[in-house]
XYZ file of C-alpha atoms in Angstrom:
429
model
C 95.192 91.212 82.629
C 95.636 94.500 81.128
C 96.720 97.821 82.146
C 93.465 98.964 82.950
C 91.830 96.127 84.411
C 94.871 96.088 86.734
C 94.137 99.972 87.187
C 90.107 99.432 88.178
C 90.625 96.321 90.249
C 93.744 98.173 92.302
C 91.484 101.574 92.718
C 88.001 99.723 93.600
C 89.602 97.397 96.367
C 90.074 99.918 98.579
C 85.764 100.406 98.460
C 85.961 96.896 99.214
C 87.719 96.848 102.125
C 86.028 100.159 103.257
C 82.298 98.866 102.911
C 82.965 95.510 104.401
C 84.047 96.977 107.603
C 81.409 99.706 107.801
C 78.670 97.078 106.718
C 80.076 94.410 109.053
C 79.621 96.702 112.298
C 76.246 97.934 111.200
C 74.818 94.681 110.619
C 76.087 93.210 113.542
C 74.995 95.950 115.535
C 72.940 93.933 118.098
C 75.444 91.526 118.520
C 78.235 94.048 119.161
C 76.007 95.903 121.266
C 76.127 92.610 123.952
C 79.780 92.551 123.672
C 81.080 96.324 124.241
C 77.553 98.277 125.471
C 75.751 95.684 127.671
C 72.453 97.200 129.267
C 69.368 95.660 130.335
C 67.837 98.443 127.918
C 68.024 97.138 124.578
C 67.110 100.425 123.152
C 69.830 101.794 124.987
C 72.482 99.334 124.058
C 71.859 99.560 120.361
C 72.090 103.577 120.663
C 75.600 102.832 122.216
C 76.383 100.597 118.962
C 75.563 102.920 116.542
C 77.068 105.641 118.523
C 80.117 104.160 117.816
C 78.997 103.464 114.050
C 78.417 107.523 114.146
C 81.648 108.850 115.314
C 83.859 107.266 112.362
C 81.788 108.951 109.987
C 81.978 112.107 111.960
C 85.794 112.111 111.656
C 85.362 111.436 107.373
C 85.279 115.241 106.612
C 88.038 115.746 108.402
C 89.834 113.119 106.930
C 88.105 114.239 103.668
C 89.982 117.685 104.140
C 93.196 116.554 105.094
C 93.581 113.158 102.554
C 91.978 115.365 99.968
C 94.836 117.895 100.213
C 97.440 115.258 99.651
C 95.195 113.882 96.852
C 95.352 117.139 95.301
C 98.878 118.198 96.023
C 100.591 114.859 95.785
C 98.492 112.818 93.300
C 95.687 110.639 93.423
C 97.946 107.561 93.218
C 99.881 108.385 96.664
C 96.366 109.011 98.865
C 95.328 105.875 97.654
C 98.106 104.080 98.949
C 98.067 105.865 102.300
C 94.314 105.554 102.817
C 94.339 101.565 102.201
C 97.347 101.244 104.565
C 95.568 103.253 107.372
C 92.171 101.319 106.687
C 93.898 97.984 107.171
C 95.407 98.825 110.292
C 92.292 99.950 111.801
C 90.398 97.233 110.621
C 92.276 94.795 111.781
C 92.329 96.627 115.332
C 88.953 96.094 115.948
C 89.685 92.480 115.671
C 92.248 92.553 118.722
C 90.038 94.430 121.059
C 88.874 93.088 124.379
C 85.160 92.869 125.393
C 83.452 94.508 127.871
C 83.484 91.381 129.845
C 87.497 91.292 129.589
C 88.079 95.092 129.938
C 85.307 96.756 131.152
C 84.426 100.476 130.585
C 88.068 100.666 128.435
C 86.507 98.164 125.782
C 83.916 100.811 124.233
C 86.277 103.698 124.955
C 88.747 101.966 122.489
C 86.082 100.826 120.172
C 85.399 104.729 119.656
C 89.075 105.371 119.621
C 89.849 103.329 116.679
C 86.440 103.988 114.810
C 87.666 107.796 114.847
C 90.922 107.123 113.433
C 89.228 104.496 110.853
C 86.690 107.288 109.802
C 89.772 109.776 109.373
C 91.361 107.375 107.336
C 88.333 106.530 105.064
C 87.731 110.393 104.594
C 89.769 110.603 101.040
C 89.183 106.727 100.050
C 86.327 106.651 97.871
C 86.776 109.974 96.166
C 90.312 109.472 95.492
C 89.191 105.941 93.875
C 86.263 107.487 92.079
C 88.556 110.519 91.037
C 91.289 108.179 89.528
C 89.210 106.094 87.899
C 86.816 108.787 86.321
C 90.002 111.083 85.319
C 91.558 108.150 83.565
C 88.776 106.882 81.704
C 87.701 107.587 78.091
C 85.232 110.227 77.770
C 82.117 107.792 76.939
C 82.711 105.252 79.948
C 82.788 107.759 82.854
C 79.557 106.884 83.940
C 80.648 103.196 84.216
C 84.302 104.215 85.466
C 82.901 106.017 88.445
C 80.582 103.153 88.988
C 83.481 100.878 89.666
C 83.802 102.372 92.828
C 80.281 101.672 94.318
C 80.800 98.412 92.859
C 83.774 97.941 95.243
C 81.603 99.132 97.866
C 78.582 96.871 97.022
C 81.100 94.055 97.179
C 82.106 95.001 100.421
C 78.691 95.136 101.729
C 77.863 91.732 100.201
C 80.988 90.696 102.034
C 79.810 92.243 105.355
C 76.290 90.623 105.000
C 77.757 87.088 104.246
C 80.191 87.234 107.104
C 77.188 88.259 109.497
C 75.090 85.649 107.997
C 78.160 82.987 108.876
C 78.662 84.396 112.308
C 74.766 84.192 112.909
C 74.890 80.199 111.824
C 77.992 80.033 114.629
C 75.958 82.041 117.116
C 76.487 79.734 119.967
C 80.673 80.239 119.489
C 79.934 83.920 118.388
C 82.099 85.182 121.441
C 85.061 83.021 120.246
C 84.494 83.991 116.611
C 83.469 87.446 115.976
C 87.245 89.049 115.560
C 87.456 86.808 112.451
C 85.465 88.929 110.106
C 87.311 91.899 111.373
C 90.867 90.364 111.075
C 89.925 89.049 107.518
C 89.775 92.749 106.460
C 92.856 93.579 107.799
C 94.270 90.949 105.512
C 91.850 92.232 102.612
C 93.520 95.406 103.272
C 97.260 94.357 102.689
C 96.371 92.864 99.362
C 94.730 96.196 98.432
C 97.984 97.959 99.660
C 100.232 95.522 97.439
C 98.353 96.489 94.352
C 97.880 100.252 94.786
C 101.557 100.147 95.199
C 102.252 99.599 91.722
C 99.237 102.146 90.051
C 100.660 104.336 87.622
C 100.371 108.231 88.486
C 96.976 109.372 86.795
C 98.788 111.161 84.090
C 100.605 108.169 83.001
C 97.096 106.342 83.050
C 95.305 108.513 81.349
C 98.186 108.379 78.431
C 97.039 104.477 78.332
C 93.324 105.749 77.401
C 92.880 105.675 73.701
C 89.855 107.337 73.218
C 88.742 111.126 73.687
C 90.443 113.820 75.109
C 89.826 114.177 79.161
C 87.800 117.310 79.069
C 87.007 116.795 82.493
C 90.658 116.759 84.156
C 91.697 119.788 82.042
C 88.889 121.876 83.238
C 90.171 125.385 84.626
C 90.141 126.673 88.051
C 88.423 129.901 87.905
C 90.427 131.808 90.021
C 93.712 131.854 91.321
C 94.232 129.401 93.959
C 95.617 131.258 97.144
C 94.983 129.007 99.794
C 96.797 126.096 101.324
C 93.902 123.810 101.915
C 92.010 123.114 98.138
C 88.611 122.716 100.243
C 88.972 126.348 101.169
C 89.200 127.298 97.760
C 86.399 125.100 96.671
C 84.189 127.039 98.866
C 85.490 130.576 97.694
C 85.298 129.750 94.388
C 81.823 127.450 94.110
C 80.135 128.115 97.172
C 76.660 127.397 95.703
C 77.747 123.776 94.033
C 79.217 122.968 97.343
C 75.927 123.855 99.832
C 74.144 122.434 96.915
C 76.266 119.012 96.722
C 75.994 118.434 100.416
C 72.273 119.117 100.570
C 72.162 115.898 98.009
C 74.774 113.799 99.695
C 73.373 114.197 102.985
C 69.756 112.702 101.954
C 72.128 110.414 99.758
C 73.781 109.085 102.868
C 70.235 108.896 104.893
C 69.029 106.480 102.092
C 71.910 104.793 101.987
C 72.077 103.790 105.785
C 68.828 103.263 106.383
C 67.742 101.546 103.221
C 70.677 98.801 103.668
C 72.038 98.832 107.146
C 69.324 99.792 109.623
C 66.258 98.135 107.671
C 67.760 94.341 108.542
C 67.961 95.837 112.223
C 64.478 97.368 112.138
C 62.784 93.998 110.932
C 64.589 92.201 113.782
C 63.760 94.248 116.402
C 60.657 95.687 115.650
C 58.606 92.784 113.483
C 60.220 90.081 114.972
C 62.037 88.773 112.078
C 64.828 86.116 112.503
C 68.041 87.367 112.650
C 69.422 84.728 110.015
C 66.351 85.955 107.527
C 67.053 89.371 107.788
C 70.913 89.142 106.804
C 70.082 86.747 104.138
C 67.589 88.963 102.410
C 70.215 92.118 102.797
C 72.757 89.925 101.100
C 69.902 89.369 98.284
C 69.458 93.139 98.443
C 73.382 93.647 98.186
C 73.362 91.031 95.293
C 70.812 92.899 93.150
C 72.752 96.288 93.597
C 75.789 94.487 91.967
C 74.036 93.959 88.990
C 72.120 97.389 88.896
C 75.167 99.555 90.065
C 77.390 99.045 86.567
C 74.267 99.228 84.363
C 72.907 102.307 85.841
C 76.486 103.846 84.895
C 76.838 102.175 81.622
C 72.995 103.740 80.751
C 73.998 107.176 81.885
C 77.179 107.502 79.496
C 74.680 106.185 76.330
C 71.230 107.277 76.799
C 69.774 108.539 79.846
C 71.299 111.668 81.959
C 72.681 111.097 85.125
C 70.973 113.990 86.595
C 67.443 112.770 85.460
C 68.223 109.196 86.991
C 69.154 109.806 90.234
C 66.456 112.823 90.715
C 64.031 109.947 89.567
C 65.176 107.341 91.718
C 65.228 109.589 94.836
C 62.064 110.679 93.981
C 60.145 107.500 93.880
C 61.612 106.294 96.849
C 60.521 109.330 98.717
C 57.056 108.280 97.432
C 57.136 104.566 98.547
C 59.451 104.615 101.815
C 56.482 104.942 104.135
C 54.375 101.955 102.442
C 57.640 100.028 102.463
C 58.365 100.205 106.005
C 54.949 99.316 106.815
C 54.993 96.476 104.648
C 58.048 95.214 106.982
C 55.791 95.734 109.848
C 52.597 93.736 108.564
C 53.896 91.079 106.316
C 57.567 90.206 108.343
C 59.776 88.207 106.339
C 57.768 88.824 102.693
C 57.371 92.340 103.860
C 61.279 92.691 104.282
C 61.859 90.743 100.820
C 59.966 93.022 98.973
C 61.069 96.082 100.646
C 64.536 95.692 100.847
C 65.180 94.657 97.201
C 63.108 97.639 96.040
C 65.230 100.131 98.532
C 68.385 98.470 97.238
C 67.378 98.792 93.673
C 66.647 102.399 93.499
C 70.065 102.854 95.695
C 71.827 101.361 93.248
C 70.526 103.586 90.301
C 72.403 106.443 92.230
C 75.126 104.486 93.480
C 75.483 103.971 89.389
C 75.522 107.424 88.492
C 76.568 109.735 91.578
C 80.428 109.315 91.628
C 80.711 110.744 87.994
C 78.080 113.444 88.425
C 79.818 114.798 91.615
C 83.052 114.467 90.400
C 82.265 116.522 87.379
C 81.010 119.557 89.490
C 84.764 120.678 90.163
C 87.598 121.786 88.366
C 90.969 119.066 88.564
C 92.952 121.697 91.049
C 90.707 121.095 94.032
C 88.409 118.414 92.762
C 89.664 115.329 95.287
C 89.338 117.937 98.137
C 86.007 119.569 97.307
C 84.219 116.129 96.464
C 85.347 114.369 99.387
C 84.298 116.864 101.704
C 80.552 117.075 100.246
C 80.416 113.304 100.175
C 81.824 112.886 103.492
C 79.214 115.363 105.156
C 76.537 113.883 103.504
C 77.595 110.011 104.206
C 79.630 110.791 106.796
C 77.479 112.976 109.328
C 74.206 112.618 107.819
C 74.461 108.737 107.174
C 76.450 107.752 109.622
C 74.019 109.353 112.321
C 71.148 107.717 110.329
C 70.659 104.397 112.400
C 71.226 106.080 115.487
C 68.816 109.014 114.811
C 66.145 106.364 113.373
C 66.397 104.362 117.001
C 66.338 107.860 118.781
C 63.280 108.998 116.896
C 61.337 105.632 117.617
C 62.374 106.134 121.100
C 61.188 110.028 121.274
C 57.909 109.282 119.163
C 56.791 105.765 120.871
C 56.191 105.007 116.983
C 58.012 102.596 115.031
C 57.370 103.985 111.659
C 59.331 107.499 112.342
C 62.343 106.060 110.533
C 60.095 106.006 107.221
C 59.136 109.507 107.395
C 62.665 110.382 107.837
C 63.952 108.588 105.021
C 61.085 110.255 103.001
C 62.329 113.553 103.870
C 65.876 112.900 103.041
C 65.233 111.409 99.324
C 62.876 114.256 98.851
C 65.947 116.552 99.983
C 67.986 114.890 97.309
C 65.663 114.891 94.487
C 65.461 118.315 94.530
C 68.982 119.294 95.511
C 70.403 117.015 92.182
C 68.242 119.263 89.761
C 70.454 122.296 90.645
C 73.739 120.609 90.134
C 75.213 120.420 86.554
C 74.943 117.435 84.526
C 78.143 116.560 82.325
C 76.776 113.159 81.365
C 78.147 113.658 77.504
C 81.227 115.566 78.504
C 80.057 118.918 78.293
C 82.842 120.235 81.258
């Protein structure tokens, strides 16, 4: 295995773990609801479970500020080792929790506490790996390098969907076996920790790249840094970029979680689609994304600019969202197949282009902190709460199509916001 391949695998494995756990929790929400939030009201139980899903994301901006500062001050490699160790401990801890039947109210409380800790630990994970990969990549491969992080995220979601399908096939014994997928995530995190311990510092990895000088990571900070927290410097020096990037990531986060986490639950709960079928279709959507993500990153390096591809994908999703949810309601399993694959394909285009595009918005001195904060506010607060808000909208309006309107609005915001970001697809940094 070449040195560059080892770097790519080690940097990407943390995203596999991160999205495996979050995807597993989201996809198994109906089952976890019965274990930790028992209620005669199915909607209330789902709200409780998705609330646990959301609180983990709510901690991610705090983790982004703290771990981002470590990444900017101590180096990208150090924060990658720290984050994967923290993630592994929290993922395994979920697998050791007692259920509500065994521990009463302490079971959901402990689950929420672990989700808070887990959300903090992943706050710098994705951006730390993206920054490391993009800064150490050749000039003409940064789109593909950034896409590696989302390839890892897609693999994690695919593994989560597969684990959910296996759990469903053993549904009669699920109260005995539900811990296994989470404990397996802890084992995977240990493997990631061992790989990342031997990552070279970014300067050494960069020196191994034989093509093109790294203009991206040498972009100067326009004003002397004076605060102890790089995230504050980003808001002080580049307030417009920070706000626009947050608007973009908020729509991105809602699209991600309504398309790939909530849609299977929507099919099960409101279109009477069997759980096994919904999870199988979701797995197919993740597999499709696994192909499109690197392809989109590669295309963005050569032919079509990243900003153009992202804006087109979100605009099309905004136009089609209502009809895609309607198809699920009217056509059942066949409708879910069509909608899941279509939404997964569009989201994969964004996932292939957005990492390198966002990393290029900020100078090296506060790149990890700024990128981590805008991404975790969007993916964390807006995205992490999207399934819970979707359920709440259905309850408040009495209309099961309410999440489609929410998705349309979110995609429209991202499609417009991305046009106000800079495009450094050809290295004009």
